mmCIF file of C-alpha atoms in Angstrom:
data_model
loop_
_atom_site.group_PDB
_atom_site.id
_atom_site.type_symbol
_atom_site.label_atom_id
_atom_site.label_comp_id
_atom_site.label_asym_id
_atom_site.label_seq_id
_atom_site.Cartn_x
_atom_site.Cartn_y
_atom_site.Cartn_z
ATOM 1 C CA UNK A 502 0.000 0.000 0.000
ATOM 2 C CA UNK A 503 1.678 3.150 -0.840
ATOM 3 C CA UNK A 504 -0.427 5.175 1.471
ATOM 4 C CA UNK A 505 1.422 2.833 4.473
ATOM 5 C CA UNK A 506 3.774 5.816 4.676
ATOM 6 C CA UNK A 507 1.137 8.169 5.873
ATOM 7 C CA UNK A 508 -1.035 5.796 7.800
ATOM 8 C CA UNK A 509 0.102 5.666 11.637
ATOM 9 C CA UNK A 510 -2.314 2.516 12.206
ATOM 10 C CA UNK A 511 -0.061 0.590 9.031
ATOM 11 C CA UNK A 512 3.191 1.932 10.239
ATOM 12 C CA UNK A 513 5.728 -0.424 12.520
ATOM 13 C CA UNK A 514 5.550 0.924 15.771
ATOM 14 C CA UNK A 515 6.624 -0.673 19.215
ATOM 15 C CA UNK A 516 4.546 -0.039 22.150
ATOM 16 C CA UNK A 517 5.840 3.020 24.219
ATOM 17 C CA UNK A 518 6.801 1.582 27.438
ATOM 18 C CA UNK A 519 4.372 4.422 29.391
ATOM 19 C CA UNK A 520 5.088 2.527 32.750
ATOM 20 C CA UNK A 521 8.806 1.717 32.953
ATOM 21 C CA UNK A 522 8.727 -1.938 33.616
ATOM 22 C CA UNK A 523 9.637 -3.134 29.872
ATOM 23 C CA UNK A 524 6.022 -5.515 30.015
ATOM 24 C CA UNK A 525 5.330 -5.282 26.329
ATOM 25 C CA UNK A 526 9.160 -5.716 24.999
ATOM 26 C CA UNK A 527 9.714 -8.889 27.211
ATOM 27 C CA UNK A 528 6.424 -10.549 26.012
ATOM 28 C CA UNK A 529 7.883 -9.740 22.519
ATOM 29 C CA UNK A 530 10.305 -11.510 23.186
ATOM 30 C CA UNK A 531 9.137 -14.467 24.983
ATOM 31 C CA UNK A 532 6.884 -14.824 21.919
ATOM 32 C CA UNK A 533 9.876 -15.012 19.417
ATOM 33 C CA UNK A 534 11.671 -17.405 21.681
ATOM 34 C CA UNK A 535 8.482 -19.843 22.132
ATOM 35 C CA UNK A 536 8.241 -19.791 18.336
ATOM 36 C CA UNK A 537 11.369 -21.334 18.234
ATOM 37 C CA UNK A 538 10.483 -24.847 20.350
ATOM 38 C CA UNK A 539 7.003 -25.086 18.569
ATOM 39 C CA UNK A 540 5.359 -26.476 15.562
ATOM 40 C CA UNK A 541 2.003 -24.977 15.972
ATOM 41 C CA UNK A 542 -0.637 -25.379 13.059
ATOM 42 C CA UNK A 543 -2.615 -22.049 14.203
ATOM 43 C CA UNK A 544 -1.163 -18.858 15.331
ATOM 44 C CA UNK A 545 -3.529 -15.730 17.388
ATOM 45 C CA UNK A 546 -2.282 -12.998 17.065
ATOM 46 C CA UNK A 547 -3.500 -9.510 18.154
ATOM 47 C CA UNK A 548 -4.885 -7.652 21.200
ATOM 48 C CA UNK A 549 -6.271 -8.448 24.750
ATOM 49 C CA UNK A 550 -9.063 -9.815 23.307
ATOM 50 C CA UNK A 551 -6.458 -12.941 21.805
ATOM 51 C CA UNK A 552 -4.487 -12.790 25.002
ATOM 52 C CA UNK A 553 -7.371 -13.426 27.577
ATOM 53 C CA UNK A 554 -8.739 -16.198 25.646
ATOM 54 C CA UNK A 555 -5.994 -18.215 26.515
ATOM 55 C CA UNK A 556 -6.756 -17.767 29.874
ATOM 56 C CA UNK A 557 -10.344 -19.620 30.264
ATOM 57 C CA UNK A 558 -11.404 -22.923 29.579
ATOM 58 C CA UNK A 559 -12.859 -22.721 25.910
ATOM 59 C CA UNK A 560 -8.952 -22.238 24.958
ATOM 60 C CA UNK A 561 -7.931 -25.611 26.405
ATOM 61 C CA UNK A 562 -10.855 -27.200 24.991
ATOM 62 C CA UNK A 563 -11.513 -26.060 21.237
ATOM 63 C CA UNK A 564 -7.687 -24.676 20.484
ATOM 64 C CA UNK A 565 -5.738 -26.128 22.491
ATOM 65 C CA UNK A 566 -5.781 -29.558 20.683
ATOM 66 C CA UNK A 567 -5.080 -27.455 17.542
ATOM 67 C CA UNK A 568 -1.895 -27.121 18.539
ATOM 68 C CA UNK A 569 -2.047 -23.149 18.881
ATOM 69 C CA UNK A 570 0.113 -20.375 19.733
ATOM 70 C CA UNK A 571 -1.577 -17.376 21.490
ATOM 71 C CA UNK A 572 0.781 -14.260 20.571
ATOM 72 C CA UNK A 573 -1.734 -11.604 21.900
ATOM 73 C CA UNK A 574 -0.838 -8.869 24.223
ATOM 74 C CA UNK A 575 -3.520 -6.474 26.033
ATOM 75 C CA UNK A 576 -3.925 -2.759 24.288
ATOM 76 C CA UNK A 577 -2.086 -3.939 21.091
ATOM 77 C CA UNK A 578 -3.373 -1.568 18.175
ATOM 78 C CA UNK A 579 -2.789 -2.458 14.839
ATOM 79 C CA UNK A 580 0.911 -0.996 14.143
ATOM 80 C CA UNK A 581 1.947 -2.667 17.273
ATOM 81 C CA UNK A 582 1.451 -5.968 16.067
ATOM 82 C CA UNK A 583 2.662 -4.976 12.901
ATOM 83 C CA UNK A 584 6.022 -4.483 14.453
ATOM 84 C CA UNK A 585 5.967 -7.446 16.271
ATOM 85 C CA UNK A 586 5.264 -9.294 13.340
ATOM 86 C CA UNK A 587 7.739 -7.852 11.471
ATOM 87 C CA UNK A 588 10.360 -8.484 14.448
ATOM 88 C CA UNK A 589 11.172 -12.047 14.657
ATOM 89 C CA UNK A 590 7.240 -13.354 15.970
ATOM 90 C CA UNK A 591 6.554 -15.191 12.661
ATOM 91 C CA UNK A 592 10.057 -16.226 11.774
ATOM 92 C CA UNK A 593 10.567 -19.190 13.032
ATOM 93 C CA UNK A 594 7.220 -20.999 12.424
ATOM 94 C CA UNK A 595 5.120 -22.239 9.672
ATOM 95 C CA UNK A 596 1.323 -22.439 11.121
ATOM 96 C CA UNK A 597 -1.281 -23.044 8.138
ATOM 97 C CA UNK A 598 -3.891 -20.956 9.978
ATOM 98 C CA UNK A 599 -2.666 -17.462 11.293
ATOM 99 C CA UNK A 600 -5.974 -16.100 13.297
ATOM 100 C CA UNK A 601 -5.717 -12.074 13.677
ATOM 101 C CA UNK A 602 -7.879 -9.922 16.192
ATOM 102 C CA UNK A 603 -6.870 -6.063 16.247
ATOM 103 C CA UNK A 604 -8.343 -2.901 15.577
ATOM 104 C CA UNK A 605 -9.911 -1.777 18.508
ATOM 105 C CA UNK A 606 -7.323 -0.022 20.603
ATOM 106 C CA UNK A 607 -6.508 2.354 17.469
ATOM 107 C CA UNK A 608 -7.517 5.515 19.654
ATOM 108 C CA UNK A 609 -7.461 8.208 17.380
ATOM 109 C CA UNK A 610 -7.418 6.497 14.179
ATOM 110 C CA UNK A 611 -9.706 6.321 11.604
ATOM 111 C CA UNK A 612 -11.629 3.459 10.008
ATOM 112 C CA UNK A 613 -9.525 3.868 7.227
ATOM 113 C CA UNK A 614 -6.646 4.164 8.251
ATOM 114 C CA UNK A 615 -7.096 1.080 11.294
ATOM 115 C CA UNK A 616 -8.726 -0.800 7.911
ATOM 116 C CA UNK A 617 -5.194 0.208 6.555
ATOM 117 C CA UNK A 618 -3.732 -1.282 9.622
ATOM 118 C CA UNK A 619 -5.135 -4.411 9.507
ATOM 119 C CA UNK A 620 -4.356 -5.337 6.176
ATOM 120 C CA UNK A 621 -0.606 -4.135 6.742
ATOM 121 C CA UNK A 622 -0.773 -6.978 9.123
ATOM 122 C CA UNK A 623 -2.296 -9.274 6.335
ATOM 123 C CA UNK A 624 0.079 -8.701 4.143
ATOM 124 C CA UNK A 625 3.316 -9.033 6.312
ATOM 125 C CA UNK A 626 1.969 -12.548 7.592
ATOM 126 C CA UNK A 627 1.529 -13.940 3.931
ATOM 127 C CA UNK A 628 5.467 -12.028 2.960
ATOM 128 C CA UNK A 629 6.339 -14.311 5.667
ATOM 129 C CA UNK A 630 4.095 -17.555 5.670
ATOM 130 C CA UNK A 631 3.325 -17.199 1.897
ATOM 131 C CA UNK A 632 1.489 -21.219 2.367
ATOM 132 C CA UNK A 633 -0.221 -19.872 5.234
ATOM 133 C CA UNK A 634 -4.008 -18.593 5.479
ATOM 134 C CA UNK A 635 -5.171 -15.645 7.834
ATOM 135 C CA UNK A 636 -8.330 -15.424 9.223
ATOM 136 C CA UNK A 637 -9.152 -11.563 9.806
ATOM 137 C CA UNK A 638 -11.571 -11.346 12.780
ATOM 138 C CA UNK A 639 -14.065 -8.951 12.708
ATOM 139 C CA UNK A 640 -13.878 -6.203 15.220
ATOM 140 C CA UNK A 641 -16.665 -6.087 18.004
ATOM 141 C CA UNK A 642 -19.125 -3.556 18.942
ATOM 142 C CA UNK A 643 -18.424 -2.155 22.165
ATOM 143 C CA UNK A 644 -19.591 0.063 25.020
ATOM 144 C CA UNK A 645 -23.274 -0.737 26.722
ATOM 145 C CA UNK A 646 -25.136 1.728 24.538
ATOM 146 C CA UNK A 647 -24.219 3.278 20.959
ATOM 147 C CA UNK A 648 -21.755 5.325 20.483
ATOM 148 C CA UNK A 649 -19.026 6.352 17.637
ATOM 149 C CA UNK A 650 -16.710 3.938 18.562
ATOM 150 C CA UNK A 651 -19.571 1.112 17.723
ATOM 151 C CA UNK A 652 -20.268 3.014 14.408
ATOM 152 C CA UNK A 653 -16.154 3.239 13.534
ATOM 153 C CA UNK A 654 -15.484 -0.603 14.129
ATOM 154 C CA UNK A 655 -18.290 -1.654 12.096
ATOM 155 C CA UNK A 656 -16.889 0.511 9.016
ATOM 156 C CA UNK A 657 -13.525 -0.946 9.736
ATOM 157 C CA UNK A 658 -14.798 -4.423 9.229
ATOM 158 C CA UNK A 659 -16.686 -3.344 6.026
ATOM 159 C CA UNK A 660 -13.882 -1.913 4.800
ATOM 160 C CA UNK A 661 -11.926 -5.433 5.436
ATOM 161 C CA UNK A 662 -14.242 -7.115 4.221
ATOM 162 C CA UNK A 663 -14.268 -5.694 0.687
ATOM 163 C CA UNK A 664 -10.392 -5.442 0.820
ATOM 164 C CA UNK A 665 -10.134 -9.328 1.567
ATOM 165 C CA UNK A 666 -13.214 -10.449 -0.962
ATOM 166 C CA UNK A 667 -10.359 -10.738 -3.468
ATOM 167 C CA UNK A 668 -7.544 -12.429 -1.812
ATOM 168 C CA UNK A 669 -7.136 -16.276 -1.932
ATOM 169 C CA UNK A 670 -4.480 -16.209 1.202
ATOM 170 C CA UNK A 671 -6.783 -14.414 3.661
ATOM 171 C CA UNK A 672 -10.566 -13.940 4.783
ATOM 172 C CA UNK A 673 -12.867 -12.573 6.905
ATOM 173 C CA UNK A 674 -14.705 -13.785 9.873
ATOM 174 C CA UNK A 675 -17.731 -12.255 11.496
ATOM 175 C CA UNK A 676 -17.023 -13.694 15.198
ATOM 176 C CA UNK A 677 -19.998 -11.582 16.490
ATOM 177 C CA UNK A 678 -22.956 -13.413 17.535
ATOM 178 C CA UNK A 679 -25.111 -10.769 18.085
ATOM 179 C CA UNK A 680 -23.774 -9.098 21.348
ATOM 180 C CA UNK A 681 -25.706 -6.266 20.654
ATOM 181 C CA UNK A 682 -29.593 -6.733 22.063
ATOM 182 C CA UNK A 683 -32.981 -5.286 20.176
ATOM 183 C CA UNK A 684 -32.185 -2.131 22.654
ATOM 184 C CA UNK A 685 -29.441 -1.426 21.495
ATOM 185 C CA UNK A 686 -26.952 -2.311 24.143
ATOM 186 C CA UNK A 687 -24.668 -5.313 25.363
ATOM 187 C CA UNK A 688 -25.229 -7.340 28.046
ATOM 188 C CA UNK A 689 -22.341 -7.310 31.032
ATOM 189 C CA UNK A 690 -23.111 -11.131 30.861
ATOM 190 C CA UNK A 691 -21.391 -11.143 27.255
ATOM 191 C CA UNK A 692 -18.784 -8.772 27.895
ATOM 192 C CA UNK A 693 -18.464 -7.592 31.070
ATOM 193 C CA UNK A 694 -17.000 -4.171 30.899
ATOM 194 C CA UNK A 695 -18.529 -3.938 27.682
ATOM 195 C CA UNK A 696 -15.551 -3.920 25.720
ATOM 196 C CA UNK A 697 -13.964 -7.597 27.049
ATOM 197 C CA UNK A 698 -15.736 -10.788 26.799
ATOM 198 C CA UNK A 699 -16.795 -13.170 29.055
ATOM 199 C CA UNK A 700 -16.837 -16.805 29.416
ATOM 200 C CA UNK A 701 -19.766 -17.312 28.065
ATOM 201 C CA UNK A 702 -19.339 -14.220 25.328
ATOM 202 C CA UNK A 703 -15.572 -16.292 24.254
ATOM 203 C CA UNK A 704 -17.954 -19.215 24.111
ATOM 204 C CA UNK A 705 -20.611 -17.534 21.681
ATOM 205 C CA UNK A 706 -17.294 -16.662 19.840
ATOM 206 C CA UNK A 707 -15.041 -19.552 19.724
ATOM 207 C CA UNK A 708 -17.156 -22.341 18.880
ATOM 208 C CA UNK A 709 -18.268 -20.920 15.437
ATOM 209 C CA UNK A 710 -14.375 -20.103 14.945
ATOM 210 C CA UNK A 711 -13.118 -23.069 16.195
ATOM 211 C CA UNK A 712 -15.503 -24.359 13.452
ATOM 212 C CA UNK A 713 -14.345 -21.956 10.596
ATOM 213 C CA UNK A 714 -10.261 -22.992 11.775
ATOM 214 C CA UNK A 715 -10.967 -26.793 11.349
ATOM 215 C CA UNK A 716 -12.710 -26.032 7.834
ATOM 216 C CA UNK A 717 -9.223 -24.224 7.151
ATOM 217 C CA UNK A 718 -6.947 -26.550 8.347
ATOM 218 C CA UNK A 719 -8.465 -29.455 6.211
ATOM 219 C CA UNK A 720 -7.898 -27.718 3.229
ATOM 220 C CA UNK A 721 -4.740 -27.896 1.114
ATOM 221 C CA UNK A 722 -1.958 -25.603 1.982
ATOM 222 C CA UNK A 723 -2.539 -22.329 -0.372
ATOM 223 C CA UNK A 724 0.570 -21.836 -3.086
#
């Protein structure tokens, strides 16, 4: 994209280290070095929403066995895991399913530009896993009521969408069940501070994509 110049949300950036403690470098790195002593078949990679998941039961049950890798890190926005990828995360594995879930943190971006993001990120994975397919989850709705934030991810995942309808390496998933109720808002019981999910809103989520990854992975590996 020659517009990646221009576009904050598509260009490398590391995390800025606003606390001091070095948290987001060292999981960088710890994700580089675990590459190294696995052979995983499906890589997540992306924001909290990818690193919680591995933290409740639905991961051990449905991805687990899939032999997975869960590269996620909490407040990730699109250019941050655009520089991880492009920093060692990718390099030593070669997953047939690489499963990425950003675009919500991009404070301050617009749905162009985070839609410019994201398929930065699509593009670096299949430079570097050119047999490999990635599944580009679609951004939830958030906050209880509507709001511009709501109206901004679903234009990112339009945008997506249409960008991806032509690609044979990479597609898009809708992974939302219908969070939002006939009111209007989401339920605390889905995502509980209306931005992160649940148990039982991962469940609503993962089964359908644990579905849509198995589909993938029986496929032949793309050329």
């Amino acid at each position: 994209m020659s517009a990646e110049a221009s576009n904050p949300a598509a260009t490398p950036t590391p995390c800025e280290d606003t606390q001091g403690d070095g948290r987001w470098m060292s999981q960088h790195v710890r994700f580089v070095s675990e590459s190294k002593d696995r052979e995983p078949e499906v890589v997540f990679v992306g924001d909290s929403l990818v690193q919680l998941m591995h933290q409740f039961g639905i991961w051990r049950q449905l991805f687990s066995p899939l032999h997975c890798l869960n590269f996620g890190i909490g407040g990730d926005a699109t250019q941050h895991v655009l520089w991880r990828l492009s920093n060692g995360e990718l390099d030593n594995i070669s997953p047939k399913v690489v499963v990425l879930w950003v675009g919500t943190n991009n404070h301050g971006h617009t749905a162009e530009q985070i839609a410019g993001g994201i398929m930065a990120n699509v593009q670096i994975i299949h430079n570097k896993l050119p047999h490999a397919h990635t599944l580009v989850l679609g951004v939830l709705p958030r906050g209880r009521m509507p709001n511009p934030l709501r109206e901004r991810n679903a234009k990112v995942n339009k945008l997506v969408q249409d960008a991806l309808s032509s690609l044979s390496h990479a597609s898009f998933f809708n992974v939302d069940p219908g969070f939002v109720l006939s009111d209007g808002s989401i339920s605390h019981q889905d995502m509980y501070d209306y931005l992160h999910l649940t148990a039982h809103g991962y469940q609503a989520v993962c089964e359908p994509l644990h579905a849509q990854i198995k589909s993938l992975l029986e496929k032949p590996a793309e050329n």
